[in-house]
Coordinates of C-alpha atoms in Angstrom, one line a residue:
Chain V
X7 CA -28.6 -74.3 80.2
X8 CA -31.8 -75.7 82.0
X9 CA -34.9 -73.4 81.9
X10 CA -35.6 -74.1 85.2
X11 CA -32.1 -74.1 86.4
X12 CA -31.8 -70.4 84.7
X13 CA -34.8 -69.4 86.3
X14 CA -33.8 -70.0 89.9
X15 CA -30.9 -68.1 88.9
X16 CA -32.7 -65.5 87.9
X17 CA -34.9 -65.3 91.2
X18 CA -31.7 -65.5 93.1
X19 CA -30.5 -62.3 91.3
X20 CA -33.5 -60.6 91.2
X21 CA -35.0 -58.1 93.6
X22 CA -37.8 -60.2 94.9
X23 CA -35.4 -62.8 96.6
X24 CA -34.6 -59.6 98.8
X25 CA -38.5 -58.7 99.4
X26 CA -39.0 -62.2 100.6
X27 CA -36.2 -62.5 103.0
X28 CA -37.4 -58.7 104.2
X29 CA -40.8 -60.1 104.3
X30 CA -39.4 -63.4 106.3
X31 CA -37.7 -61.6 108.5
X32 CA -40.3 -59.0 109.6
X33 CA -42.6 -62.2 110.0
X34 CA -40.0 -63.5 112.5
X35 CA -39.6 -60.1 114.2
X36 CA -42.9 -59.7 114.8
X37 CA -43.7 -63.1 115.9
X38 CA -41.0 -63.1 118.4
X39 CA -41.7 -58.8 119.4
X40 CA -45.7 -59.8 120.1
X41 CA -44.7 -63.1 121.9
X42 CA -42.0 -60.9 124.1
X43 CA -44.9 -58.0 125.0
X44 CA -47.6 -60.2 125.3
X45 CA -45.2 -61.7 128.0
X46 CA -43.8 -58.7 129.5
X47 CA -47.5 -57.6 130.1
X48 CA -49.0 -60.5 131.4
X49 CA -45.9 -60.6 133.8
X50 CA -46.0 -56.9 134.8
X51 CA -50.0 -56.7 135.1
X52 CA -50.6 -60.5 136.7
X53 CA -51.5 -59.1 140.0
X54 CA -53.2 -56.3 139.1
X55 CA -55.9 -57.9 136.3
X56 CA -58.0 -61.0 136.9
X57 CA -56.5 -64.4 134.4
X58 CA -59.6 -63.6 132.4
X59 CA -58.8 -60.0 131.9
X60 CA -54.8 -61.5 131.1
X61 CA -56.0 -63.4 128.8
X62 CA -57.9 -61.3 126.5
X63 CA -55.3 -58.9 127.0
X64 CA -52.6 -60.9 126.0
X65 CA -54.5 -62.4 122.5
X66 CA -55.4 -58.6 121.5
X67 CA -51.3 -57.8 122.0
X68 CA -50.6 -60.6 120.6
X69 CA -52.4 -60.9 117.4
X70 CA -52.5 -56.8 117.1
X71 CA -49.1 -56.6 116.5
X72 CA -48.5 -59.7 114.5
X73 CA -51.3 -58.7 112.2
X74 CA -48.9 -55.2 111.9
X75 CA -46.1 -57.2 110.9
X76 CA -48.2 -59.4 108.3
X77 CA -49.2 -56.3 106.7
X78 CA -45.8 -55.0 106.5
X79 CA -44.3 -58.1 104.9
X80 CA -47.2 -58.4 102.6
X81 CA -46.5 -55.1 101.5
X82 CA -42.8 -55.8 101.2
X83 CA -43.5 -58.7 98.9
X84 CA -45.3 -56.0 96.7
X85 CA -48.9 -57.2 97.6
X86 CA -52.0 -54.5 97.3
X87 CA -53.8 -54.2 100.8
X88 CA -56.4 -53.1 99.3
X89 CA -57.0 -56.0 97.0
X90 CA -56.3 -58.3 99.4
X91 CA -58.7 -56.9 101.8
X92 CA -61.4 -57.2 99.0
X93 CA -60.8 -60.7 98.5
X94 CA -60.5 -61.2 101.7
X95 CA -64.3 -60.2 102.0
X96 CA -65.3 -62.4 99.3
X97 CA -63.6 -65.1 100.9
X98 CA -65.1 -64.4 104.0
X99 CA -68.8 -64.8 102.5
X100 CA -67.4 -68.0 101.0
X101 CA -66.3 -69.4 104.1
X102 CA -69.4 -67.7 106.4
X103 CA -72.1 -70.0 104.3
X104 CA -69.7 -73.1 104.3
X105 CA -69.0 -73.3 108.0
X106 CA -72.1 -71.6 109.5
X107 CA -71.3 -73.6 112.7
X108 CA -67.7 -72.4 113.4
X109 CA -68.9 -68.6 112.3
X110 CA -71.5 -68.6 115.2
X111 CA -69.0 -70.3 117.7
X112 CA -66.9 -67.4 116.8
X113 CA -69.5 -64.5 116.9
X114 CA -70.7 -66.2 120.5
X115 CA -67.1 -66.0 121.6
X116 CA -66.7 -62.3 121.0
X117 CA -70.2 -61.8 122.7
X118 CA -69.2 -63.9 126.1
X119 CA -65.4 -62.1 125.9
X120 CA -67.1 -58.8 125.5
X121 CA -70.0 -59.6 128.1
X122 CA -67.9 -60.9 130.9
X123 CA -70.4 -62.9 132.6
X124 CA -67.9 -65.8 132.9
X125 CA -64.3 -65.3 133.5
X126 CA -61.0 -68.0 133.9
X127 CA -61.2 -69.8 137.3
X128 CA -65.0 -69.4 137.7
X129 CA -66.9 -72.3 138.8
X130 CA -70.3 -72.5 136.3
X131 CA -72.8 -74.6 135.4
X132 CA -73.9 -75.3 131.6
X133 CA -77.0 -77.6 131.3
X134 CA -75.5 -80.9 133.6
X135 CA -72.0 -80.2 133.1
X136 CA -70.4 -78.2 136.1
X137 CA -67.0 -77.4 136.7
X138 CA -63.9 -74.7 136.7
X139 CA -63.3 -72.5 133.4
X140 CA -59.8 -73.1 132.2
X141 CA -59.9 -71.0 129.0
X142 CA -62.5 -69.0 126.8
X143 CA -61.3 -69.4 123.6
X144 CA -62.7 -67.9 120.3
X145 CA -64.8 -71.3 119.5
X146 CA -65.3 -73.0 122.6
X147 CA -64.9 -72.6 126.7
X148 CA -63.0 -75.2 128.4
X149 CA -64.4 -76.4 131.7
X150 CA -62.5 -79.2 134.3
X151 CA -65.0 -80.7 136.3
X152 CA -65.0 -81.8 139.6
X153 CA -63.8 -85.6 139.0
X154 CA -61.2 -83.9 136.7
X155 CA -62.8 -84.4 133.5
X156 CA -62.0 -81.9 130.3
X157 CA -65.6 -81.0 128.8
X158 CA -65.6 -78.4 125.9
X159 CA -68.4 -76.6 124.9
X160 CA -69.3 -74.3 121.9
X161 CA -69.5 -71.1 122.7
X162 CA -73.0 -71.1 120.8
X163 CA -74.5 -73.4 123.7
X164 CA -73.5 -70.9 126.6
X165 CA -74.9 -67.5 124.8
X166 CA -78.2 -70.0 124.0
X167 CA -78.6 -72.2 127.3
X168 CA -78.8 -71.2 131.2
X169 CA -75.3 -70.6 132.6
X170 CA -75.4 -70.5 136.6
X171 CA -72.1 -68.7 137.7
X172 CA -71.3 -70.2 141.4
X173 CA -68.5 -67.9 141.7
X174 CA -69.7 -64.7 140.6
X175 CA -70.8 -63.3 143.9
X176 CA -68.6 -63.7 147.0
X177 CA -71.2 -64.9 149.3
X178 CA -74.3 -67.9 148.8
X179 CA -77.3 -69.2 150.3
X180 CA -77.1 -72.8 151.6
X181 CA -80.8 -74.5 152.3
X182 CA -80.9 -77.7 154.1
X183 CA -84.4 -79.3 154.2
X184 CA -85.4 -81.6 156.6
X185 CA -88.9 -82.8 158.1
X186 CA -89.6 -82.9 161.9
X187 CA -92.4 -85.3 163.7
X188 CA -95.6 -83.8 163.7
X189 CA -95.7 -84.3 167.9
X190 CA -92.5 -81.5 168.0
X191 CA -92.5 -78.1 169.5
X192 CA -91.6 -76.4 166.6
X193 CA -90.6 -73.2 168.1
X194 CA -88.1 -75.8 170.0
X195 CA -86.8 -77.2 166.8
X196 CA -86.5 -73.6 165.4
X197 CA -84.4 -72.5 167.9
X198 CA -82.4 -75.7 168.1
X199 CA -81.5 -75.5 164.4
X200 CA -80.6 -71.7 164.5
X201 CA -78.6 -72.4 167.6
X202 CA -76.9 -74.8 165.6
X203 CA -75.8 -72.2 162.4
X204 CA -74.9 -70.2 165.3
X205 CA -72.2 -72.0 166.6
X206 CA -70.5 -72.4 163.2
X207 CA -68.2 -69.7 162.7
X208 CA -68.2 -69.9 159.3
X209 CA -71.8 -69.0 158.7
X210 CA -72.7 -65.6 158.4
X211 CA -73.6 -63.9 161.4
X212 CA -75.5 -61.5 158.9
X213 CA -77.8 -61.9 156.2
X214 CA -78.8 -64.0 159.7
X215 CA -80.0 -67.5 159.3
X216 CA -83.4 -68.4 159.4
X217 CA -85.9 -71.3 159.6
X218 CA -88.9 -71.5 157.4
X219 CA -91.7 -74.1 157.4
X220 CA -92.2 -75.6 154.2
X221 CA -95.1 -77.2 153.8
X222 CA -97.0 -80.7 156.0
X223 CA -95.8 -83.9 154.4
X224 CA -97.2 -87.1 154.7
X225 CA -95.0 -88.1 157.3
X226 CA -93.4 -84.9 158.9
X227 CA -93.5 -80.9 158.8
X228 CA -90.9 -79.9 155.9
X229 CA -88.6 -77.1 157.5
X230 CA -85.9 -75.4 155.5
X231 CA -82.8 -73.9 157.5
X232 CA -81.5 -71.3 155.1
X233 CA -77.6 -70.0 156.3
X234 CA -74.8 -68.0 154.7
X235 CA -71.6 -68.4 153.9
X236 CA -68.6 -67.4 151.8
X237 CA -69.0 -68.9 148.3
X238 CA -65.8 -71.0 149.0
X239 CA -66.8 -72.5 152.5
X240 CA -70.1 -73.6 150.7
X241 CA -69.5 -77.4 150.4
X242 CA -67.7 -77.7 153.5
X243 CA -70.5 -75.3 155.9
X244 CA -73.0 -77.9 154.1
X245 CA -71.4 -80.8 155.3
X246 CA -70.6 -79.3 158.9
X247 CA -74.4 -78.3 159.2
X248 CA -76.5 -81.5 158.9
X249 CA -73.7 -83.3 161.0
X250 CA -74.3 -80.9 163.9
X251 CA -78.4 -81.3 163.0
X252 CA -78.2 -84.7 163.1
X253 CA -76.2 -84.1 166.5
X254 CA -78.4 -81.7 168.2
X255 CA -81.7 -83.5 167.0
X256 CA -80.4 -86.9 168.5
X257 CA -79.5 -85.2 172.2
X258 CA -82.6 -82.7 172.0
X259 CA -84.5 -85.8 171.4
X260 CA -86.5 -84.3 168.2
X261 CA -87.5 -86.9 165.7
X262 CA -86.6 -86.8 162.1
X263 CA -89.6 -89.5 161.4
X264 CA -89.1 -92.5 158.8
X265 CA -92.1 -92.4 156.3
X266 CA -94.6 -94.4 157.6
X267 CA -98.0 -95.6 157.1
X268 CA -101.0 -97.1 158.8
X269 CA -103.0 -100.5 157.0
X270 CA -106.5 -100.6 158.3
X271 CA -108.0 -103.9 157.6
X272 CA -112.3 -104.2 157.8
X273 CA -113.3 -107.1 159.9
X274 CA -115.1 -109.3 157.0
X275 CA -117.6 -111.8 157.6
X276 CA -117.0 -115.3 158.3
X277 CA -116.2 -117.3 155.7
X278 CA -115.4 -121.0 155.3
X279 CA -111.8 -121.9 156.2
X280 CA -111.1 -123.1 152.7
X281 CA -112.0 -120.0 151.0
X282 CA -109.6 -118.0 153.2
X283 CA -106.6 -117.1 152.0
X284 CA -103.4 -116.9 154.6
X285 CA -103.8 -113.1 156.6
X286 CA -100.3 -110.6 155.7
X287 CA -98.5 -110.6 159.2
X288 CA -98.1 -107.1 159.2
X289 CA -102.1 -106.2 158.3
X290 CA -103.8 -105.8 162.1
X291 CA -107.3 -106.2 162.5
X292 CA -109.3 -103.7 163.9
X293 CA -112.7 -103.3 165.8
X294 CA -114.9 -100.6 164.5
X295 CA -113.8 -98.8 167.9
X296 CA -110.2 -99.2 167.1
X297 CA -110.4 -98.2 163.7
X298 CA -112.4 -94.9 164.6
X299 CA -109.5 -94.2 167.4
X300 CA -106.8 -94.6 164.4
X301 CA -108.9 -92.1 162.5
X302 CA -108.8 -89.7 165.0
X303 CA -104.9 -89.9 165.7
X304 CA -104.4 -89.3 161.9
X305 CA -106.9 -86.3 161.9
X306 CA -104.7 -84.8 165.0
Chain Z
X13 CA -45.0 -78.7 184.2
X14 CA -44.7 -76.0 186.0
X15 CA -46.0 -71.9 185.8
X16 CA -44.4 -69.9 184.5
X17 CA -46.5 -66.5 184.6
X18 CA -50.3 -66.4 185.7
X19 CA -52.4 -63.3 185.1
X20 CA -52.3 -60.4 186.0
X21 CA -48.8 -60.9 183.6
X22 CA -49.2 -60.2 180.1
X23 CA -49.6 -63.7 177.8
X24 CA -47.5 -61.6 175.2
X25 CA -43.9 -60.9 175.2
X26 CA -40.2 -61.5 173.9
X27 CA -38.7 -64.7 175.4
X28 CA -35.7 -67.1 174.9
X29 CA -36.1 -70.8 173.7
X30 CA -32.8 -73.2 174.5
X31 CA -32.3 -75.6 172.2
X32 CA -35.2 -78.5 172.8
X33 CA -37.4 -76.5 175.0
X34 CA -41.2 -76.6 174.8
X35 CA -43.0 -74.0 175.9
X36 CA -47.5 -74.2 176.2
X37 CA -49.6 -71.6 175.8
X38 CA -53.1 -72.2 177.1
X39 CA -55.4 -68.9 176.0
X40 CA -59.1 -69.0 176.5
X41 CA -59.3 -72.6 175.3
X42 CA -56.7 -72.0 172.5
X43 CA -54.0 -74.1 173.3
X44 CA -50.5 -73.5 171.7
X45 CA -47.5 -75.6 171.9
X46 CA -43.9 -74.3 170.7
X47 CA -41.1 -76.1 170.3
X48 CA -37.4 -75.1 169.2
X49 CA -35.2 -77.6 167.9
X50 CA -31.4 -77.4 166.4
X51 CA -32.9 -76.7 162.5
X52 CA -36.7 -76.2 163.1
X53 CA -39.7 -74.4 165.3
X54 CA -42.2 -76.7 165.3
X55 CA -45.9 -75.4 166.1
X56 CA -48.7 -77.6 167.6
X57 CA -52.2 -75.7 168.5
X58 CA -55.4 -77.3 169.2
X59 CA -58.5 -75.5 169.8
X60 CA -60.9 -76.4 172.1
X61 CA -64.6 -77.4 170.7
X62 CA -66.9 -75.2 173.2
X63 CA -64.6 -72.2 173.2
X64 CA -66.2 -69.1 174.5
X65 CA -66.2 -65.5 173.5
X66 CA -66.5 -64.2 176.8
X67 CA -63.7 -66.5 178.1
X68 CA -60.2 -64.7 179.6
X69 CA -58.2 -67.3 181.3
X70 CA -54.6 -68.4 180.2
X71 CA -51.4 -70.2 181.7
X72 CA -48.1 -70.9 180.5
X73 CA -46.2 -73.7 181.4
X74 CA -43.0 -75.5 180.5
X75 CA -43.2 -78.8 178.3
X76 CA -45.5 -79.5 175.6
X77 CA -47.9 -82.5 175.8
X78 CA -51.1 -82.3 174.6
X79 CA -53.9 -84.1 175.8
X80 CA -55.3 -85.2 172.4
X81 CA -53.1 -84.9 169.1
X82 CA -53.0 -81.7 167.8
X83 CA -55.4 -80.1 165.1
X84 CA -52.4 -78.1 163.5
X85 CA -48.9 -79.2 163.4
X86 CA -46.1 -77.6 161.8
X87 CA -42.7 -77.1 161.0
X88 CA -40.5 -74.6 160.2
X89 CA -36.9 -75.4 159.1
X90 CA -33.8 -73.4 159.2
X91 CA -30.2 -73.2 158.9
X92 CA -29.7 -73.1 162.4
X93 CA -32.5 -71.7 164.5
X94 CA -32.0 -68.9 167.1
X95 CA -33.3 -68.5 170.7
X96 CA -35.0 -65.1 170.4
X97 CA -39.3 -65.6 170.2
X98 CA -42.1 -63.3 170.2
X99 CA -45.5 -63.7 170.8
X100 CA -48.0 -60.9 170.4
X101 CA -51.5 -59.8 169.8
X102 CA -52.5 -58.4 166.3
X103 CA -55.7 -57.4 165.1
X104 CA -58.2 -59.1 162.9
X105 CA -56.9 -59.8 159.1
X106 CA -60.2 -58.5 158.1
X107 CA -62.8 -55.9 159.3
X108 CA -64.5 -56.6 162.2
X109 CA -68.4 -55.2 162.4
X110 CA -69.3 -54.4 165.8
X111 CA -72.6 -54.2 166.6
X112 CA -74.2 -52.8 170.1
X113 CA -76.3 -55.3 171.9
X114 CA -79.2 -52.5 172.0
X115 CA -79.8 -49.4 169.9
X116 CA -77.3 -46.2 169.9
X117 CA -78.0 -42.6 168.8
X118 CA -75.8 -39.7 168.5
X119 CA -78.9 -36.8 169.1
X120 CA -78.0 -33.5 166.7
X121 CA -75.5 -31.3 167.6
X122 CA -73.7 -34.0 170.1
X123 CA -70.6 -35.2 170.7
X124 CA -70.0 -38.6 172.4
X125 CA -66.8 -41.5 172.5
X126 CA -67.8 -45.1 172.5
X127 CA -65.1 -47.9 173.3
X128 CA -65.9 -51.2 171.1
X129 CA -63.4 -54.0 171.3
X130 CA -62.6 -56.2 168.8
X131 CA -60.8 -59.4 169.0
X132 CA -57.2 -60.6 168.9
X133 CA -54.8 -62.6 166.7
X134 CA -52.1 -64.0 168.7
X135 CA -48.5 -63.7 166.2
X136 CA -45.5 -65.9 167.3
X137 CA -42.2 -64.3 165.2
X138 CA -38.7 -65.8 165.6
X139 CA -35.6 -63.8 164.9
X140 CA -37.6 -61.2 164.8
X141 CA -39.0 -61.9 161.4
X142 CA -41.5 -59.8 159.6
X143 CA -43.4 -63.4 158.6
X144 CA -44.9 -64.9 161.6
X145 CA -44.9 -68.8 162.2
X146 CA -48.0 -68.5 164.2
X147 CA -51.1 -66.3 163.2
X148 CA -54.3 -67.5 165.0
X149 CA -57.0 -65.9 166.5
X150 CA -57.7 -66.9 170.2
X151 CA -61.3 -67.3 169.7
X152 CA -62.1 -67.6 165.6
X153 CA -65.5 -64.7 165.4
X154 CA -68.2 -65.4 163.4
X155 CA -68.0 -64.1 159.3
X156 CA -70.5 -61.5 158.4
X157 CA -71.2 -59.7 155.5
X158 CA -71.3 -56.0 155.7
X159 CA -73.4 -53.7 153.1
X160 CA -76.8 -52.7 151.8
X161 CA -77.4 -55.9 149.6
X162 CA -75.9 -59.6 149.1
X163 CA -73.9 -58.0 145.9
X164 CA -72.4 -55.0 147.4
X165 CA -70.8 -55.2 150.4
X166 CA -67.3 -56.8 152.1
X167 CA -66.7 -59.9 154.3
X168 CA -65.8 -59.7 157.6
X169 CA -66.0 -60.5 160.9
X170 CA -68.7 -60.1 164.0
X171 CA -68.8 -59.3 166.9
X172 CA -71.3 -57.8 169.4
X173 CA -70.0 -55.1 172.3
X174 CA -71.8 -53.2 174.5
X175 CA -70.8 -50.0 173.1
X176 CA -69.7 -48.6 176.7
X177 CA -69.3 -44.4 177.1
X178 CA -67.2 -44.5 180.2
X179 CA -63.6 -45.8 180.2
X180 CA -63.9 -46.8 183.7
X181 CA -66.7 -49.3 182.4
X182 CA -64.3 -50.6 179.8
X183 CA -63.0 -53.8 181.6
X184 CA -59.4 -55.2 181.2
X185 CA -59.6 -58.2 178.7
X186 CA -56.2 -60.1 177.1
X187 CA -58.0 -61.0 174.4
X188 CA -59.7 -58.0 173.0
X189 CA -58.4 -54.8 171.6
X190 CA -60.2 -51.8 172.5
X191 CA -60.9 -49.0 169.9
X192 CA -62.2 -45.4 170.9
X193 CA -65.1 -44.2 168.5
X194 CA -65.1 -40.4 168.9
X195 CA -68.3 -39.5 166.8
X196 CA -69.7 -36.1 166.0
X197 CA -73.3 -35.3 164.7
X198 CA -73.1 -32.0 163.3
X199 CA -76.7 -32.8 161.3
X200 CA -80.2 -31.9 162.3
X201 CA -81.5 -35.4 163.6
X202 CA -80.2 -38.2 165.2
X203 CA -77.4 -40.4 164.0
X204 CA -78.2 -43.8 164.5
X205 CA -75.3 -47.0 165.1
X206 CA -76.4 -50.0 164.4
X207 CA -73.4 -51.6 162.8
X208 CA -69.6 -50.4 163.3
X209 CA -67.1 -51.4 160.3
X210 CA -63.8 -51.5 162.6
X211 CA -61.2 -51.4 159.9
X212 CA -58.5 -54.1 162.1
X213 CA -56.3 -55.2 159.3
X214 CA -54.9 -51.2 159.8
X215 CA -54.8 -50.9 163.4
X216 CA -51.6 -51.3 165.6
X217 CA -52.1 -52.9 169.0
X218 CA -50.8 -51.3 171.8
X219 CA -50.7 -52.3 175.4
X220 CA -51.4 -49.9 178.5
X221 CA -50.2 -50.5 182.0
X222 CA -53.2 -51.7 182.9
X223 CA -53.0 -54.9 180.9
X224 CA -55.5 -53.5 178.2
X225 CA -54.8 -53.4 174.7
X226 CA -55.7 -50.5 172.4
X227 CA -56.3 -49.3 168.7
X228 CA -55.5 -45.6 167.6
X229 CA -58.6 -43.9 167.8
X230 CA -61.4 -43.1 165.3
X231 CA -63.0 -40.2 164.8
X232 CA -66.2 -39.9 162.2
X233 CA -68.0 -36.5 161.6
X234 CA -71.2 -36.2 160.4
X235 CA -71.0 -32.6 158.9
X236 CA -74.5 -30.6 159.0
X237 CA -75.2 -30.4 154.9
X238 CA -74.3 -33.8 153.6
X239 CA -74.2 -37.5 154.2
X240 CA -70.3 -38.0 153.6
X241 CA -69.0 -39.1 156.8
X242 CA -65.6 -37.1 157.4
X243 CA -63.7 -40.5 159.2
X244 CA -60.2 -40.6 160.0
X245 CA -57.9 -43.0 161.8
X246 CA -55.8 -40.6 164.6
X247 CA -52.3 -41.2 165.1
X248 CA -52.3 -41.6 169.0
X249 CA -53.8 -44.3 171.0
X250 CA -56.9 -42.5 173.4
X251 CA -55.2 -39.9 176.0
X252 CA -57.3 -41.4 179.0
X253 CA -55.3 -45.3 178.3
X254 CA -52.6 -43.4 179.7
X255 CA -48.6 -44.4 178.9
X256 CA -49.4 -47.1 176.2
X257 CA -46.0 -49.1 174.2
X258 CA -46.8 -50.5 170.5
X259 CA -46.5 -54.2 170.7
X260 CA -47.5 -55.3 166.7
X261 CA -47.9 -52.9 163.2
X262 CA -50.9 -53.1 161.7
X263 CA -51.3 -55.9 159.2
X264 CA -51.6 -53.3 156.0
X265 CA -49.8 -50.2 155.9
X266 CA -52.3 -46.6 156.5
X267 CA -53.0 -47.0 152.2
X268 CA -55.6 -44.1 151.6
X269 CA -57.3 -45.2 149.3
X270 CA -57.8 -48.6 150.9
X271 CA -59.0 -46.4 154.2
X272 CA -61.2 -44.9 151.9
X273 CA -63.1 -47.9 150.5
X274 CA -62.8 -49.2 154.4
X275 CA -64.8 -46.1 155.3
X276 CA -67.2 -46.3 152.6
X277 CA -69.5 -47.9 154.4
X278 CA -68.3 -47.3 158.0
X279 CA -71.9 -46.6 159.5
X280 CA -74.7 -49.1 158.5

């Protein structure tokens, strides 16, 4: 008789086969139960918990049930868990040295989930990347950008760098910078801007919109209109306000000046025609009297 | 086109539509055109760009021509449409923060009643179903934030009120519902009222014989020994409003916890 056939036959008739089958059944049962329980939990709690909380709890339930059944299956196969855990400890040290980056991301992922500073569905900015959070996994966070790109950001990067969450708070402030000509009546400009904000029902009544003066620019007085909106209306209101400001300024004759410069050319002593270069058509030649007028105007 | 109704008849009510019939409501700058077809109801709406909150004119006429193409056009399809249609006023879908035009104070030991009004939405239902096919504000109030900081608080709508203390001074306005707010100050100092947060989604709407719209009375008591206000939503409308008819239910049931949350910041 072939020894291998003999050993297979012995195995088939031994108790070990029964243990392996029982362990397999336990694993399959555990997998099925974990999936079912996690699914039931998700369906029953989806209206009470946020998407992020649902994800975290679903994973805890799924992996918790699976680990319990895995331990039972190993015990059924005759493994001693204390020995296995010891081996796992040694193994984890070895793996830790070998894969520091993954371990760092893993630990960062746990901190991210625990900290709760971002959640699924939030719109965040990390470095130059801005998008909606699709999932927060143990190693990375997946974002969907505005132009529908799928971006994976390692958790370690999120922990180390500055993260801006645009949707954490329900209201946001819009700041629109603009410049008006030095000749304009600032009180009238402020009144016009506040009327524009007041006419938009999506601009919050409180906190009240305000106009602040940022400073004196080269060609304009720089102002900023600040208005508060619901976070979901941010882009729409910004667009509407800028459109309305342009229209209101046109109607009220308020000038948004272009950058301009005054070229001053001093009168030079007469030279021979051959040595004279052709003058630039834009540059005007001013007399001393005209030049002093220009200076006075500029100082005003 | 012919005027079927004009003021002082109410703009709300139950009515029947023939198949193919169209009615056109002009409600203070909001144009609403409803058409019944064999298998669908059609809703067109258009809002005047310069709509004013103090505008109260309205009209109803047959036919549905709009001067411009409608801002919104929706179709609701059914196996077979039925003629019954109702157009009713309903309160806002968020709390309304009313701010008196001038500061109001209730002195210590005094009790007073303020009449404040909030803008109404127009809701249209077919065949007495719960879900409306029309749910639009007659005038779109401004959004506002009600809370101690930009982090903690709640979103609502803003409206300015005179805060009248005499019912005789309260005008009949077809697109605003009056809420009587009874305030008792049992404290030892003046009670300032800078803003009042009216929990509009929890209030049903009633019509008085005078044509004005009413909500149940809110009763607020400031106790002598603490700052926690006792706020109650009374079951009935202010008695001086006279005989009233219930027009529409509250958007949200009187969930006690929700009311408590709303009333946490009742006064600013």
